[in-house]
mmCIF file of C-alpha atoms in Angstrom:
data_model
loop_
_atom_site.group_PDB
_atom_site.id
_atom_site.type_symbol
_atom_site.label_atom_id
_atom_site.label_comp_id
_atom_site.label_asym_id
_atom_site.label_seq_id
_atom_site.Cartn_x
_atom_site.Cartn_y
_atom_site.Cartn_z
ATOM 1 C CA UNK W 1 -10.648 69.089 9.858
ATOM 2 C CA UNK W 2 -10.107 65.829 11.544
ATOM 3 C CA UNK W 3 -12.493 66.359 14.466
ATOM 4 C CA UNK W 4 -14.709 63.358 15.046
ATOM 5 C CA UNK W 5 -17.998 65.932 14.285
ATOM 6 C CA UNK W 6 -19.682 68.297 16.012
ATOM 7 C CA UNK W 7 -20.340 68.434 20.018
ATOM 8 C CA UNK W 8 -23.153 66.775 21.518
ATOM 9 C CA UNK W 9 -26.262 68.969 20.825
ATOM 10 C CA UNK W 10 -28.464 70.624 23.574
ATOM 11 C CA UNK W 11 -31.528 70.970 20.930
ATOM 12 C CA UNK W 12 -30.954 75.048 21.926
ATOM 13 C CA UNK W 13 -30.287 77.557 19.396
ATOM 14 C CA UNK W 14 -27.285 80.553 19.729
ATOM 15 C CA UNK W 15 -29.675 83.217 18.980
ATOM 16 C CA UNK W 16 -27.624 86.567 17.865
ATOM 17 C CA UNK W 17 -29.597 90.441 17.324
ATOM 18 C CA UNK W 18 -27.187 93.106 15.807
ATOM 19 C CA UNK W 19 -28.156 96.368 16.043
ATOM 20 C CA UNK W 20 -28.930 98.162 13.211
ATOM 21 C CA UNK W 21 -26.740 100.825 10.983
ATOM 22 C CA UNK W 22 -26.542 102.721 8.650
ATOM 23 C CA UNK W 23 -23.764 102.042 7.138
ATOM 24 C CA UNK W 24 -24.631 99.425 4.514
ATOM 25 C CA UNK W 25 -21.244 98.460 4.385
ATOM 26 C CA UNK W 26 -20.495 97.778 7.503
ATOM 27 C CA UNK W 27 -24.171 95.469 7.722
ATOM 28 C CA UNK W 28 -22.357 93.828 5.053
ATOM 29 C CA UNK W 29 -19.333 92.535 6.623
ATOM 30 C CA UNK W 30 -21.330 91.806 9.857
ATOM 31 C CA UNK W 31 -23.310 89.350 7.855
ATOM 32 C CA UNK W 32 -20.600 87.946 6.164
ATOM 33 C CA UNK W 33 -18.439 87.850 9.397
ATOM 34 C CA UNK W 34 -21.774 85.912 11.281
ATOM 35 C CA UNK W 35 -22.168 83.202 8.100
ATOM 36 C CA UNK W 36 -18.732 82.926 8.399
ATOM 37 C CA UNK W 37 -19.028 81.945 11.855
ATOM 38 C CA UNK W 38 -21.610 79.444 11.370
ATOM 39 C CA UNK W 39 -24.895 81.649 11.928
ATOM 40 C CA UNK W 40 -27.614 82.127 9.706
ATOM 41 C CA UNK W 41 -29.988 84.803 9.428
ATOM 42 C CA UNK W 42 -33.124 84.263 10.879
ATOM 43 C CA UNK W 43 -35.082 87.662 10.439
ATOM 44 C CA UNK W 44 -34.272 91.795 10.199
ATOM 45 C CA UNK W 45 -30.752 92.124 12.400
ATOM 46 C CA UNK W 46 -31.357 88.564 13.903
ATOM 47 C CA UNK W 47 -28.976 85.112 13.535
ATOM 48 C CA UNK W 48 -28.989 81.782 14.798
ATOM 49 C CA UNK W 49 -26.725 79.242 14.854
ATOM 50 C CA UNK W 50 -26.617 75.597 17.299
ATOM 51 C CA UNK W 51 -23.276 76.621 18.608
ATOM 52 C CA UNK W 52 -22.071 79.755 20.778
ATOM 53 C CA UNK W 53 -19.251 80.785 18.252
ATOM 54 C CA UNK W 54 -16.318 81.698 20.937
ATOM 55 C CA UNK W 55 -15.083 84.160 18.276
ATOM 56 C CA UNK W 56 -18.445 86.345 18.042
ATOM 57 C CA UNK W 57 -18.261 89.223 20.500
ATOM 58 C CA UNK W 58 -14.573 89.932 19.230
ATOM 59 C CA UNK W 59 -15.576 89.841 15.593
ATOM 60 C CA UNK W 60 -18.707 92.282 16.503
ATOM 61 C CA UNK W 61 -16.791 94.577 18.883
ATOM 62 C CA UNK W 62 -14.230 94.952 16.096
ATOM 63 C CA UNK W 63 -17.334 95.712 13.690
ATOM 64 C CA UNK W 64 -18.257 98.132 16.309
ATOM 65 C CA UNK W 65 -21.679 96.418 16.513
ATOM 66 C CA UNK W 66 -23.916 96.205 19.101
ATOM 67 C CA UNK W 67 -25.374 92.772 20.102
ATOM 68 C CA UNK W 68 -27.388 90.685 22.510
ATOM 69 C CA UNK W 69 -27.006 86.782 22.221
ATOM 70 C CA UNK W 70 -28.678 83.995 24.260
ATOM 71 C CA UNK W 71 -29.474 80.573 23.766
ATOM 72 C CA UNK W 72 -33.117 78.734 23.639
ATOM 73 C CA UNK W 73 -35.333 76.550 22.574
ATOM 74 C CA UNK W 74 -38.303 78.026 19.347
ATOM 75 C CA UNK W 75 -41.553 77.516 20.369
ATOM 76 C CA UNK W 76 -44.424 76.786 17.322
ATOM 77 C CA UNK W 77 -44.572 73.781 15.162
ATOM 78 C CA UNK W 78 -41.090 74.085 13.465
ATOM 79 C CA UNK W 79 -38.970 71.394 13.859
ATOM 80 C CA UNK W 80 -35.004 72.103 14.527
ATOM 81 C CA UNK W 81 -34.661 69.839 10.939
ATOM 82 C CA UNK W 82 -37.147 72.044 9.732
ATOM 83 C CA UNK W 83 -35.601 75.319 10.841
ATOM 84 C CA UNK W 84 -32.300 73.743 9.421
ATOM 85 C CA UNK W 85 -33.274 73.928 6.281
ATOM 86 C CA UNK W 86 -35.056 76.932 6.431
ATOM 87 C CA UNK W 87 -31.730 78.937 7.305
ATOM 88 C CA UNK W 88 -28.723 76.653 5.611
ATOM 89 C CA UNK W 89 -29.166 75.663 1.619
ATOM 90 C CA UNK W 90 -28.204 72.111 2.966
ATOM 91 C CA UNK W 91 -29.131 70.398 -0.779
ATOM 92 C CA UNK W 92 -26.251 72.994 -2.010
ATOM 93 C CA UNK W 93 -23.568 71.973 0.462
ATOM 94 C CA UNK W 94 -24.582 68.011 0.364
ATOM 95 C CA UNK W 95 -23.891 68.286 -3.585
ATOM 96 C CA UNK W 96 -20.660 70.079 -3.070
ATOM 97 C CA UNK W 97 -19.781 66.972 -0.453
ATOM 98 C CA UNK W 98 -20.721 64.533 -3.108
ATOM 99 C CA UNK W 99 -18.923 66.475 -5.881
ATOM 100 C CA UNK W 100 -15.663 66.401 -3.950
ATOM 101 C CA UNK W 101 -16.046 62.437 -2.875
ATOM 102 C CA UNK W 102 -15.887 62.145 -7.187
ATOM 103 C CA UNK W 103 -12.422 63.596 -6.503
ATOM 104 C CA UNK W 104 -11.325 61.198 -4.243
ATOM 105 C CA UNK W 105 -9.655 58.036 -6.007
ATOM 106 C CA UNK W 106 -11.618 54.759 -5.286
ATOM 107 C CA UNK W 107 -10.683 52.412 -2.549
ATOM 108 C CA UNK W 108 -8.378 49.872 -3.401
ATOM 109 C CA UNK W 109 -6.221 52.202 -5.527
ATOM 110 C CA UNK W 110 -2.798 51.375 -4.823
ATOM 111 C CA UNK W 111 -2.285 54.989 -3.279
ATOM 112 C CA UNK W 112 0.581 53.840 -0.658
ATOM 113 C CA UNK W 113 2.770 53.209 -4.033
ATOM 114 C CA UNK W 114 2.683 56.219 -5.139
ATOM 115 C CA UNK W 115 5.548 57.634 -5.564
ATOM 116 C CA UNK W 116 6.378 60.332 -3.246
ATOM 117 C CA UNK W 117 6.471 63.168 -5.876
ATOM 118 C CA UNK W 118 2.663 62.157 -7.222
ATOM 119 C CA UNK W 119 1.528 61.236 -3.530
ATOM 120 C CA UNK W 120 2.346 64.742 -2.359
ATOM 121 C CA UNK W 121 0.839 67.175 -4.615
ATOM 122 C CA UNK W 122 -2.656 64.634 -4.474
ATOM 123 C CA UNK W 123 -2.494 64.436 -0.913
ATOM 124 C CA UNK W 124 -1.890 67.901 -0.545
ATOM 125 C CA UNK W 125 -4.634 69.466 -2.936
ATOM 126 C CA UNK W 126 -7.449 67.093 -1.757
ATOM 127 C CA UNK W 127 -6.661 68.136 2.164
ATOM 128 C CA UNK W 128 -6.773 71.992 0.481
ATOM 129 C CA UNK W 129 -10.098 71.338 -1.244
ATOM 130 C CA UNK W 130 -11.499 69.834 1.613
ATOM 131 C CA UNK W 131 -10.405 72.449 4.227
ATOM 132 C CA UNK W 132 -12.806 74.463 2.052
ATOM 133 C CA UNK W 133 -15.841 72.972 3.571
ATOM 134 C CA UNK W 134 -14.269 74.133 7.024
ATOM 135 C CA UNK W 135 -15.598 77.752 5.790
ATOM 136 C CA UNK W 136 -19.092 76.533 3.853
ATOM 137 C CA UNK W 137 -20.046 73.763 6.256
ATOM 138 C CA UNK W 138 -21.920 75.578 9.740
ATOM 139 C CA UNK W 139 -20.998 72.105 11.320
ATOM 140 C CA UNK W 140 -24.808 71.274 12.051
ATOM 141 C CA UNK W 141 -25.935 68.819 14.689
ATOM 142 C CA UNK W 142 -27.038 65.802 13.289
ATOM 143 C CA UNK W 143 -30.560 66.093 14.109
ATOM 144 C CA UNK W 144 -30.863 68.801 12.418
ATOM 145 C CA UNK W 145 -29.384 67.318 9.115
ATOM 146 C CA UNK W 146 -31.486 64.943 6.519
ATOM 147 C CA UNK W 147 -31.258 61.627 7.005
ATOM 148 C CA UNK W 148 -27.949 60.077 4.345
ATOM 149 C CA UNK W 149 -26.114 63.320 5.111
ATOM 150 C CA UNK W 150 -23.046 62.621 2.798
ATOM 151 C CA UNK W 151 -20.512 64.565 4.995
ATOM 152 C CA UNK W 152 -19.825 61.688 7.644
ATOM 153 C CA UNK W 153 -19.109 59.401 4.480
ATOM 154 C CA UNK W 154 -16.868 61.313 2.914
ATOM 155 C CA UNK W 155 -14.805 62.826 5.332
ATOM 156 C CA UNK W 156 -14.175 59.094 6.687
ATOM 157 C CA UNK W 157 -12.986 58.568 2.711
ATOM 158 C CA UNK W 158 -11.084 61.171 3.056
ATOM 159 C CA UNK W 159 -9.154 60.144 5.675
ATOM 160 C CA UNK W 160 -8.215 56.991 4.911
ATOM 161 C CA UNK W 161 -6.853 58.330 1.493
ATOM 162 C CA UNK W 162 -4.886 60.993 3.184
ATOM 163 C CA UNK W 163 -3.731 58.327 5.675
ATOM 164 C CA UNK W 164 -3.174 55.836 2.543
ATOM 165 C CA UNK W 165 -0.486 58.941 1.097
ATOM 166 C CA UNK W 166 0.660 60.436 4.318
ATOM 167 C CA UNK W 167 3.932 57.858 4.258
ATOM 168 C CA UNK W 168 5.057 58.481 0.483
ATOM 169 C CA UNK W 169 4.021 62.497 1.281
ATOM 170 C CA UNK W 170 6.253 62.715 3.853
ATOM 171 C CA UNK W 171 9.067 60.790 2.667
ATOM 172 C CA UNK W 172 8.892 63.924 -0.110
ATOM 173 C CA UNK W 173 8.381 66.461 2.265
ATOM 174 C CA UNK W 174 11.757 64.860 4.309
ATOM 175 C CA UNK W 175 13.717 65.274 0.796
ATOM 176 C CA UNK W 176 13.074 68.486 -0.034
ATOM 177 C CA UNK W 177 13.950 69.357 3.184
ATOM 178 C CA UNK W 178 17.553 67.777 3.098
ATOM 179 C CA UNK W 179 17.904 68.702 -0.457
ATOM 180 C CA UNK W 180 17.068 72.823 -0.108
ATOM 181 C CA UNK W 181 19.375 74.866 -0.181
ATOM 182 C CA UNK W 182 20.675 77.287 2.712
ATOM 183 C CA UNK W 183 19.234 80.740 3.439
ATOM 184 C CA UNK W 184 22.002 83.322 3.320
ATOM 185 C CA UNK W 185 21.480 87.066 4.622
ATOM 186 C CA UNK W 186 19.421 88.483 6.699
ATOM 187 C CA UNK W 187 16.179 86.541 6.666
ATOM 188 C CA UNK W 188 18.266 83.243 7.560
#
C-alpha cells in the first residue's frame, strides 16, 4: 500500500501453463487464485503476468495443479501496452481509481483539525477502500499502462490525506486505548 510502485521492469513476461482437469471446480479456483495473484489469462490453461508472483507454486501445489512457468519476451507485432490491454480491463480499474479520488476530500481541507473522533473513522475507511485496489490492481509496469494512468495521482492524494489525519487518528486510537476497560478471565 505505500510502496513507491512497482519494480523496475525487464520488458519479460511470467508466463504460467496449468495443466488441465477435470474438475471444473477446481479450474475455477486456480483461475481465481492466478488473477488474484496478478496473472491474466492468456489462452486455454495459459497466464501471464510481468512479475514472478513468489506465492505461485505454493498456491498451485495446494490446488494440486501441475505447472510450468518461465519468463520471456512475445515475439509478433504486439506491443507489451498492447498485450496489456488485451489481458487487464485497464479502462475498468482506471475508473474505479478515479471514482475513489471523488472520495478523497480536496486539498486544502482543514483535515489536521479534525477532531480525533471524525479524523479516525475517515482516515480509517479511505485506507480500507483503498487497500481494495491491492486485490484488483495486477501492479503493471508503467510501460505497459496508457499514458495519464490515474493510479500514481491518486495514491500520492491519498497519502498526503492519510498523513494530513494520521496525528488527530492516533491521538483517538491512544484514548481508547487508556480509556478500555480490562480483560478479565481467561482470554486476558
Amino acid at each position: 500500500m505505500y510502496a513507491t510502485g512497482p519494480p523496475a521492469w525487464d520488458g519479460r513476461w511470467h508466463v504460467v501453463v496449468v495443466e488441465h482437469h477435470g474438475d471444473r471446480r477446481r479450474r475455477d479456483q486456480v483461475a481465481a487464485s492466478l488473477g488474484y495473484l496478478g496473472y491474466a489469462h492468456l489462452a486455454a490453461a495459459t497466464w501471464v503476468s510481468p512479475w514472478s508472483s513468489p506465492e505461485l507454486g505454493s498456491v498451485l501445489d495446494g490446488h494440486g495443479a501441475g505447472w510450468t512457468a518461465w519468463r520471456g519476451r512475445p515475439e509478433g507485432s504486439r506491443s507489451p501496452a498492447e498485450l496489456a490491454g488485451r489481458l487487464w480491463d485497464l479502462p475498468a480499474l482506471a475508473t474505479a481509481y478515479e471514482d475513489f479520488a471523488r472520495t478523497l476530500p480536496p486539498p486544502g481541507a482543514g483535515l489536521a483539525d479534525l477532531a480525533p473522533e471524525t479524523a479516525y473513522p475517515l482516515r480509517t475507511r479511505l485506507v480500507h477502500e483503498w487497500r481494495k485496489f491491492l486485490f484488483r490492481d495486477p501492479g503493471l509496469p508503467a510501460e505497459v499502462l496508457p499514458p495519464g494512468w490515474p493510479a500514481t495521482a491518486v495514491r500520492a492524494r491519498l497519502l498526503a490525506v492519510a498523513a494530513e489525519l494520521a496525528p488527530a487518528a492516533s491521538t483517538f486510537v491512544g484514548g481508547a486505548v487508556r480509556t478500555a476497560p480490562p480483560r478479565v478471565g481467561p482470554a486476558a
